[in-house]
mmCIF file of C-alpha atoms in Angstrom:
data_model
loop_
_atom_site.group_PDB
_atom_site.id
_atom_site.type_symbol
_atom_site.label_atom_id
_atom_site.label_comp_id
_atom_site.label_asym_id
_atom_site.label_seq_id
_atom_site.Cartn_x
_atom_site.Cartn_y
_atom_site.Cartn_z
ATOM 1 C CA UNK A 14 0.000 0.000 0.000
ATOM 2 C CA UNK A 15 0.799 3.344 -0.601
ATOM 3 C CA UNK A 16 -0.361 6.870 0.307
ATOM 4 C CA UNK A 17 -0.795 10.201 -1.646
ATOM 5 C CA UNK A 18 1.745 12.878 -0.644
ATOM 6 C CA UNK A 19 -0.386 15.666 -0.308
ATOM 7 C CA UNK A 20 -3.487 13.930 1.279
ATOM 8 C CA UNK A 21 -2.214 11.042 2.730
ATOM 9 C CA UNK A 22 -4.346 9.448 1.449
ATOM 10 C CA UNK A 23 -4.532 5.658 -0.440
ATOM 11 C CA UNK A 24 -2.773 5.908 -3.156
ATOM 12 C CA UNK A 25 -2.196 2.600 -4.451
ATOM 13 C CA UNK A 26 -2.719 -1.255 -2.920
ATOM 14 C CA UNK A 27 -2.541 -4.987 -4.160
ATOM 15 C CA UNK A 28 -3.413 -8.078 -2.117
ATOM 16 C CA UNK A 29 -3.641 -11.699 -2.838
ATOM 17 C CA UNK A 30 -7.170 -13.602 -1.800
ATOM 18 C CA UNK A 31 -6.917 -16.761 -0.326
ATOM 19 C CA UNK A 32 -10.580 -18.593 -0.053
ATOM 20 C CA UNK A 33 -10.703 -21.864 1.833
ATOM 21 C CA UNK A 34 -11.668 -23.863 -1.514
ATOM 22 C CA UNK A 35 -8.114 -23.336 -2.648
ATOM 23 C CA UNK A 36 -8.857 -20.182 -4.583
ATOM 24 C CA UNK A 37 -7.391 -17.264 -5.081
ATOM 25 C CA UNK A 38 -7.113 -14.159 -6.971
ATOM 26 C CA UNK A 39 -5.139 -10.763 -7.057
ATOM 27 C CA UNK A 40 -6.514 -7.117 -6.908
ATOM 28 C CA UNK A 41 -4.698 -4.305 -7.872
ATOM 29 C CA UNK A 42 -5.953 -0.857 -6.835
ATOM 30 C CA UNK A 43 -4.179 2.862 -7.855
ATOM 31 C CA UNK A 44 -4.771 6.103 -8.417
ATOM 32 C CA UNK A 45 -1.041 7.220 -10.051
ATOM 33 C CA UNK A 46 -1.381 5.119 -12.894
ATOM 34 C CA UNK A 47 -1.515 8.283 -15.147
ATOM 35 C CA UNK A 48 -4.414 7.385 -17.475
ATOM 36 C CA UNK A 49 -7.657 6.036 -16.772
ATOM 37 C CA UNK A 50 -8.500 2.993 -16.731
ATOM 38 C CA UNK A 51 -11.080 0.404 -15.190
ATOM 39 C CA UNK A 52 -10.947 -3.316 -15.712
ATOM 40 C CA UNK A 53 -11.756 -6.518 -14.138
ATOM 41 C CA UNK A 54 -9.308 -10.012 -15.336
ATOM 42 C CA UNK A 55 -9.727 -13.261 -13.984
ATOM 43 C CA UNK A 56 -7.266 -16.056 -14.832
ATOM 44 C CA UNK A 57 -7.600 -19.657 -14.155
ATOM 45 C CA UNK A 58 -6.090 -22.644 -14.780
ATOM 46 C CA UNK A 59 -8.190 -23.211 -18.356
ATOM 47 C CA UNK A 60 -8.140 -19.640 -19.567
ATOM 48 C CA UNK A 61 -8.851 -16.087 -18.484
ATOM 49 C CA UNK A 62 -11.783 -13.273 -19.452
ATOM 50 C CA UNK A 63 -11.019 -9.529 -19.311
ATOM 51 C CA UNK A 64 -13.357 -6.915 -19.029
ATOM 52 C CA UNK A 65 -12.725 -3.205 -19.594
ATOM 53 C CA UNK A 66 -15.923 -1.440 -19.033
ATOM 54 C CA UNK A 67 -14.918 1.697 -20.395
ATOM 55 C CA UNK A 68 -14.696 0.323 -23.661
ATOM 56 C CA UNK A 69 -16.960 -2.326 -23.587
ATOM 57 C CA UNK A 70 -14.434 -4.881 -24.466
ATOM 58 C CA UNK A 71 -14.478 -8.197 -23.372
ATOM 59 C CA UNK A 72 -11.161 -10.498 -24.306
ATOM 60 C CA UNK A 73 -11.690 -14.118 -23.881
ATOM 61 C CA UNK A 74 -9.278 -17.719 -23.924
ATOM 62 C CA UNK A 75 -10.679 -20.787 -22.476
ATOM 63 C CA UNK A 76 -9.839 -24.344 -23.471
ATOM 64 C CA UNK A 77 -12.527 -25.614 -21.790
ATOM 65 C CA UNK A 78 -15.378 -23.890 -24.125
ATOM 66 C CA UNK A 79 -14.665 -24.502 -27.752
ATOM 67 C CA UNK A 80 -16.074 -21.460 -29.402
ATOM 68 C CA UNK A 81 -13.317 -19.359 -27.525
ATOM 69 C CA UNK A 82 -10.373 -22.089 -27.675
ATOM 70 C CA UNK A 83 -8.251 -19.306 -29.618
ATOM 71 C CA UNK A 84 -8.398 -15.550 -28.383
ATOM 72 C CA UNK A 85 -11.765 -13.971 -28.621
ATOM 73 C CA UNK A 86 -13.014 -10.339 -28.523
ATOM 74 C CA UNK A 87 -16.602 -8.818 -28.018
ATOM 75 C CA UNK A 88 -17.688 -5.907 -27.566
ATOM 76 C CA UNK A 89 -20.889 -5.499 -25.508
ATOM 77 C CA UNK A 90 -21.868 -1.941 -25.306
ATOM 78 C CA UNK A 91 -21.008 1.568 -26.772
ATOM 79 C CA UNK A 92 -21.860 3.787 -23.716
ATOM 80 C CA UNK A 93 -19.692 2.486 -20.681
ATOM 81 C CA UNK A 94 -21.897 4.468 -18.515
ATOM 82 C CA UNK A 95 -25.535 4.988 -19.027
ATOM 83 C CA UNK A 96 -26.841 1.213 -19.384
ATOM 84 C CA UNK A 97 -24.749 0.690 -16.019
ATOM 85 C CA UNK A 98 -27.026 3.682 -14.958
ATOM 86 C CA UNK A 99 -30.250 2.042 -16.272
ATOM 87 C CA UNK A 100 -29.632 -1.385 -14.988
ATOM 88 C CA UNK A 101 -29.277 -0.344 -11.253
ATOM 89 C CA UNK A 102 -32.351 2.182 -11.551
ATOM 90 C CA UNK A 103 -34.335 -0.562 -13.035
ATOM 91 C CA UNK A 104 -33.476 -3.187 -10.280
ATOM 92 C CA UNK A 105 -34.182 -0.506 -7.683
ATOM 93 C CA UNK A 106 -37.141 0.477 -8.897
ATOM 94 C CA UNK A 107 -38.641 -3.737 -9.090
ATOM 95 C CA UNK A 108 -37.610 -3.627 -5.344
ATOM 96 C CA UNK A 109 -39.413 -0.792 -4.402
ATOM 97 C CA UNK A 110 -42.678 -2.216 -6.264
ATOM 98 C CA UNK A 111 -41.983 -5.585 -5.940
ATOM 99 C CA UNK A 112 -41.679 -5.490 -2.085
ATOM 100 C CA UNK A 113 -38.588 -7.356 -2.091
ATOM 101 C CA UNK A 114 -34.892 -6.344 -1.163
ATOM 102 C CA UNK A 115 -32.824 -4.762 -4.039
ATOM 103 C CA UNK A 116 -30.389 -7.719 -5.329
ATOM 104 C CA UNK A 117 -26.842 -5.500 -4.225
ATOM 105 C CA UNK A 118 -27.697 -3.287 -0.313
ATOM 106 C CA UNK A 119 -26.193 -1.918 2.134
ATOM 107 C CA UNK A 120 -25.313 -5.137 3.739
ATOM 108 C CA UNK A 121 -22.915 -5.752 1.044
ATOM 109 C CA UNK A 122 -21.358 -2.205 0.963
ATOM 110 C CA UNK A 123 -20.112 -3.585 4.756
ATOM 111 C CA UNK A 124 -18.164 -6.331 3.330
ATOM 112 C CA UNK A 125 -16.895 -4.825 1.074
ATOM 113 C CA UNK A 126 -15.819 -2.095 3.636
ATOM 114 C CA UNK A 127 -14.560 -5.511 5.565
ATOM 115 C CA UNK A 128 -12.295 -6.111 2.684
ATOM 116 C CA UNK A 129 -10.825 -3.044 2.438
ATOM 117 C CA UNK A 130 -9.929 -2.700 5.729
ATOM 118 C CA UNK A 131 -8.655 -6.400 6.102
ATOM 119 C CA UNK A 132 -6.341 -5.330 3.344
ATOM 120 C CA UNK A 133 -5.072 -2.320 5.199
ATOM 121 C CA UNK A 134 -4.467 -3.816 8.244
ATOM 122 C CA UNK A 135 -2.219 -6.794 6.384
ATOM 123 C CA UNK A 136 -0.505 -3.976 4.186
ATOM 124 C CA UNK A 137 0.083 -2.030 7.966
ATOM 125 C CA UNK A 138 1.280 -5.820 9.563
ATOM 126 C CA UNK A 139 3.225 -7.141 6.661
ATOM 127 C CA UNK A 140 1.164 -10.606 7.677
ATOM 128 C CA UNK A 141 -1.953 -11.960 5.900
ATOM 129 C CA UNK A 142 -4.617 -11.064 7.760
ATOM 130 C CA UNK A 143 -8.153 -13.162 8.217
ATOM 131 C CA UNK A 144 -11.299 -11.677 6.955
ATOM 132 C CA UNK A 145 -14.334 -11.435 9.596
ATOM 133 C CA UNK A 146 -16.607 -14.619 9.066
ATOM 134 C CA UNK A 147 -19.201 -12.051 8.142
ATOM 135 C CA UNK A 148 -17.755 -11.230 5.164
ATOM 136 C CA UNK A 149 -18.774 -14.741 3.901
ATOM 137 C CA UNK A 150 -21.628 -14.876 5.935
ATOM 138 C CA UNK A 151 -25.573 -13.610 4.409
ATOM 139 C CA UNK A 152 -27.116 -13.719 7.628
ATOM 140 C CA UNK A 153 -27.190 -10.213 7.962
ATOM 141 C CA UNK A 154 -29.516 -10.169 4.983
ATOM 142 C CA UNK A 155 -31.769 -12.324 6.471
ATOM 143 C CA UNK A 156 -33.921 -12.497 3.601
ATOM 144 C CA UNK A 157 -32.595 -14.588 0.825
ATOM 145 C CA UNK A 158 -34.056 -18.216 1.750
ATOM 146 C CA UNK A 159 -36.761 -17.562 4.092
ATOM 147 C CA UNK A 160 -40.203 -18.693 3.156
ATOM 148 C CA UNK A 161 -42.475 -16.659 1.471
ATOM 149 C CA UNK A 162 -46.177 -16.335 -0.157
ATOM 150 C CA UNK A 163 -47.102 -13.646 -2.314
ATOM 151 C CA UNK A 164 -49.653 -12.697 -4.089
ATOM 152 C CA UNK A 165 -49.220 -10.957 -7.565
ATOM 153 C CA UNK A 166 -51.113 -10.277 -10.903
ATOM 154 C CA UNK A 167 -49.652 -10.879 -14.038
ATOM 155 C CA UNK A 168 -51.064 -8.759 -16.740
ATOM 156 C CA UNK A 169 -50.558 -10.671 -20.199
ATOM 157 C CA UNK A 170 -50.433 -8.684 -23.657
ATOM 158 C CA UNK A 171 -52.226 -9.352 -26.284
ATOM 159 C CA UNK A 172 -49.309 -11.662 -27.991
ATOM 160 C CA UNK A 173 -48.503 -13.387 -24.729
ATOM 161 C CA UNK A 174 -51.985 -15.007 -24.303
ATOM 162 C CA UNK A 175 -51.178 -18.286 -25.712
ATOM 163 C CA UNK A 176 -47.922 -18.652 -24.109
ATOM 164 C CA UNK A 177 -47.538 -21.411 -21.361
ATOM 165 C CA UNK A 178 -46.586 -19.155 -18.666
ATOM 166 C CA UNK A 179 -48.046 -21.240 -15.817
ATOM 167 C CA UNK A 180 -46.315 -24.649 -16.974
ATOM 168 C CA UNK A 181 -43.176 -22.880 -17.352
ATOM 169 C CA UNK A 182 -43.340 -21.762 -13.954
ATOM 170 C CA UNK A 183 -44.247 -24.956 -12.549
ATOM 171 C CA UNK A 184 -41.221 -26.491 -14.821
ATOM 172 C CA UNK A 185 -38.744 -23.983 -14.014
ATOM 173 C CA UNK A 186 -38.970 -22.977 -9.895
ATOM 174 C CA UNK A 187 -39.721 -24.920 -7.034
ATOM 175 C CA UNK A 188 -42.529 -23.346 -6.348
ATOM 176 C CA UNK A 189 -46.562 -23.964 -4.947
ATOM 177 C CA UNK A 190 -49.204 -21.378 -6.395
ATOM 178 C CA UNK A 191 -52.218 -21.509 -7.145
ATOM 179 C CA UNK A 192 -54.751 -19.367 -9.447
ATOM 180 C CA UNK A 193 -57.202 -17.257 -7.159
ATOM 181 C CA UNK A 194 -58.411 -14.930 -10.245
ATOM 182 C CA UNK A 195 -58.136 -14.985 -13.805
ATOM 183 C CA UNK A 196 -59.837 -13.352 -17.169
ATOM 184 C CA UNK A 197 -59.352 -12.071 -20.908
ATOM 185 C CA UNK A 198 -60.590 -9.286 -21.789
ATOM 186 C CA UNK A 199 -60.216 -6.621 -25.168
ATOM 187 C CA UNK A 200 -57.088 -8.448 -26.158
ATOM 188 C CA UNK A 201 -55.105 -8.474 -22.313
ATOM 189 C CA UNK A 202 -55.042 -11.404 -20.087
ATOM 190 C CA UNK A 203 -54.324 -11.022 -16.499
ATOM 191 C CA UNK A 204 -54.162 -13.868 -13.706
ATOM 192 C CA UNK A 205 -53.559 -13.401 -10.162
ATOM 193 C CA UNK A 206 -51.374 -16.222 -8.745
ATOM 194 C CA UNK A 207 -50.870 -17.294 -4.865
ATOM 195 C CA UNK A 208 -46.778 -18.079 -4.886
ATOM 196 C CA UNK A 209 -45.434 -20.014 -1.832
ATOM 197 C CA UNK A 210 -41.899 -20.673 -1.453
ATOM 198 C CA UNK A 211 -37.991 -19.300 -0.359
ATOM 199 C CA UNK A 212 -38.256 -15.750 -1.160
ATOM 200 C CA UNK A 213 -35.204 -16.122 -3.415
ATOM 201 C CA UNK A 214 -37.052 -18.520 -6.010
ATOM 202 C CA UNK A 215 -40.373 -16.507 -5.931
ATOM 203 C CA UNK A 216 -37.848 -13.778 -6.975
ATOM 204 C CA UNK A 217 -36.594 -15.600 -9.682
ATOM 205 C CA UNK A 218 -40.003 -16.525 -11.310
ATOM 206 C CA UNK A 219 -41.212 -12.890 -10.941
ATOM 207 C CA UNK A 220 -37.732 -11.646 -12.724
ATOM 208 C CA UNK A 221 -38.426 -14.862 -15.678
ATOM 209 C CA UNK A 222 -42.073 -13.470 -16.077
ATOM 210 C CA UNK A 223 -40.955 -9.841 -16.783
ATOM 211 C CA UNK A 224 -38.136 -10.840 -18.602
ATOM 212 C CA UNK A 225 -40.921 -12.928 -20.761
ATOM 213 C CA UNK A 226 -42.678 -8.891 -21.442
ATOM 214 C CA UNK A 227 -45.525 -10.395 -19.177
ATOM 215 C CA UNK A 228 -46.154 -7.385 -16.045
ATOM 216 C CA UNK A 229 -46.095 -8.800 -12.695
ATOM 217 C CA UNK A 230 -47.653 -6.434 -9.908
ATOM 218 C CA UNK A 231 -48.188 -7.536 -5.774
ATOM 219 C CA UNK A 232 -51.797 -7.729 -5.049
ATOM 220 C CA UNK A 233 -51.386 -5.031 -1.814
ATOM 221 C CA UNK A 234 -52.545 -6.994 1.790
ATOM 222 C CA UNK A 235 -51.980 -10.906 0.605
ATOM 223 C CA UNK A 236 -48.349 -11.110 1.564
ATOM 224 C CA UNK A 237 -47.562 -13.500 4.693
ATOM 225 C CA UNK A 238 -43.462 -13.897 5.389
ATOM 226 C CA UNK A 239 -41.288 -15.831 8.177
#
């Protein structure tokens, strides 16, 4: 680690991960590198992927997947900022009218905060240094696998009213639900659905239905958690 002249400030740091499976990566960290730049590279022992989000570029070399056997670049965006932008407003805004936690909170600012400072304190030791168990732990969340039954309304458009939806749902989650209302009307469908399960999965199905361009909305006083 090192530290800004005129602030005192972090300046630069690098540490070495050790997880108890046997992994372990590197992260590098500076502000004196003279130019800007962001990326994230992970190397293993059948290839590596690098990501630099400012450019969108993705470089990819993995024996173990045949389409990218010899070096491969994509490119996956032209704006390395606004669909960042878009995809955290649009998750924030499901958990504010889905009921449900946002998928990245504050919980997981403090271990990352954990991190940081567990890398401090073995830059400031010269020792490795062990991370607090709650860094790996999500019971501070407290929400990801408890049992849940919710209520919602899926609104169908007019090109959607043929598709399976409810057998795919059945197929694809562990879930129980039942129908309690349903109709056509004008061209829309809309069905309103009982869904019992761990919060998690009922998550899951709700983010499959949207992503299907079917609306999913809670039915307000039919929700029962714990």
């Amino acid at each position: 680690m090192t530290y800004r002249d005129d602030t005192g400030s972090d300046e630069s740091i690098s540490g070495v991960f050790e997880f108890a499976d046997g992994v372990s990566a590197t992260i590098s960290l500076s502000q004196a590198a003279g130019v800007p730049y962001d990326h994230l590279e992970i190397t293993g022992d059948r290839g590596r992927i690098r990501s630099d989000w400012m450019s969108g570029q993705i470089d990819i070399e993995s024996s173990g997947a045949h389409e990218f056997r010899l070096p491969t670049v994509e490119f996956v965006r032209s704006d390395p900022l606004q669909p960042m932008y878009d995809a955290e407003l649009a998750e924030f805004a499901a958990a504010v009218r889905l009921g449900r936690p946002p998928s990245v909170d504050g919980h997981d600012a403090i271990r990352t905060l954990r991190v940081l400072d567990a890398l401090r304190a073995s830059a400031e030791r010269g020792a490795p240094v062990e991370v607090d168990d709650a860094v790996h732990s999500t019971t501070g969340r407290g929400v990801e696998n408890e049992l849940a039954r919710i209520r919602i309304q899926l609104t169908y458009p007019a090109n959607r009213i043929q598709e399976p939806v409810l057998y795919e749902l059945a197929r694809r989650f562990h879930l129980k639900f039942n129908v309690r209302r349903a109709d056509i009307d004008a061209g829309i469908g809309w069905v309103q659905l009982m869904l019992e399960g761990e919060r998690s999965e009922i998550e899951a199905a709700i983010e499959w239905v949207e992503a299907q361009g079917i609306r999913a909305d809670p039915v307000e006083g039919d929700v029962v958690s714990g």
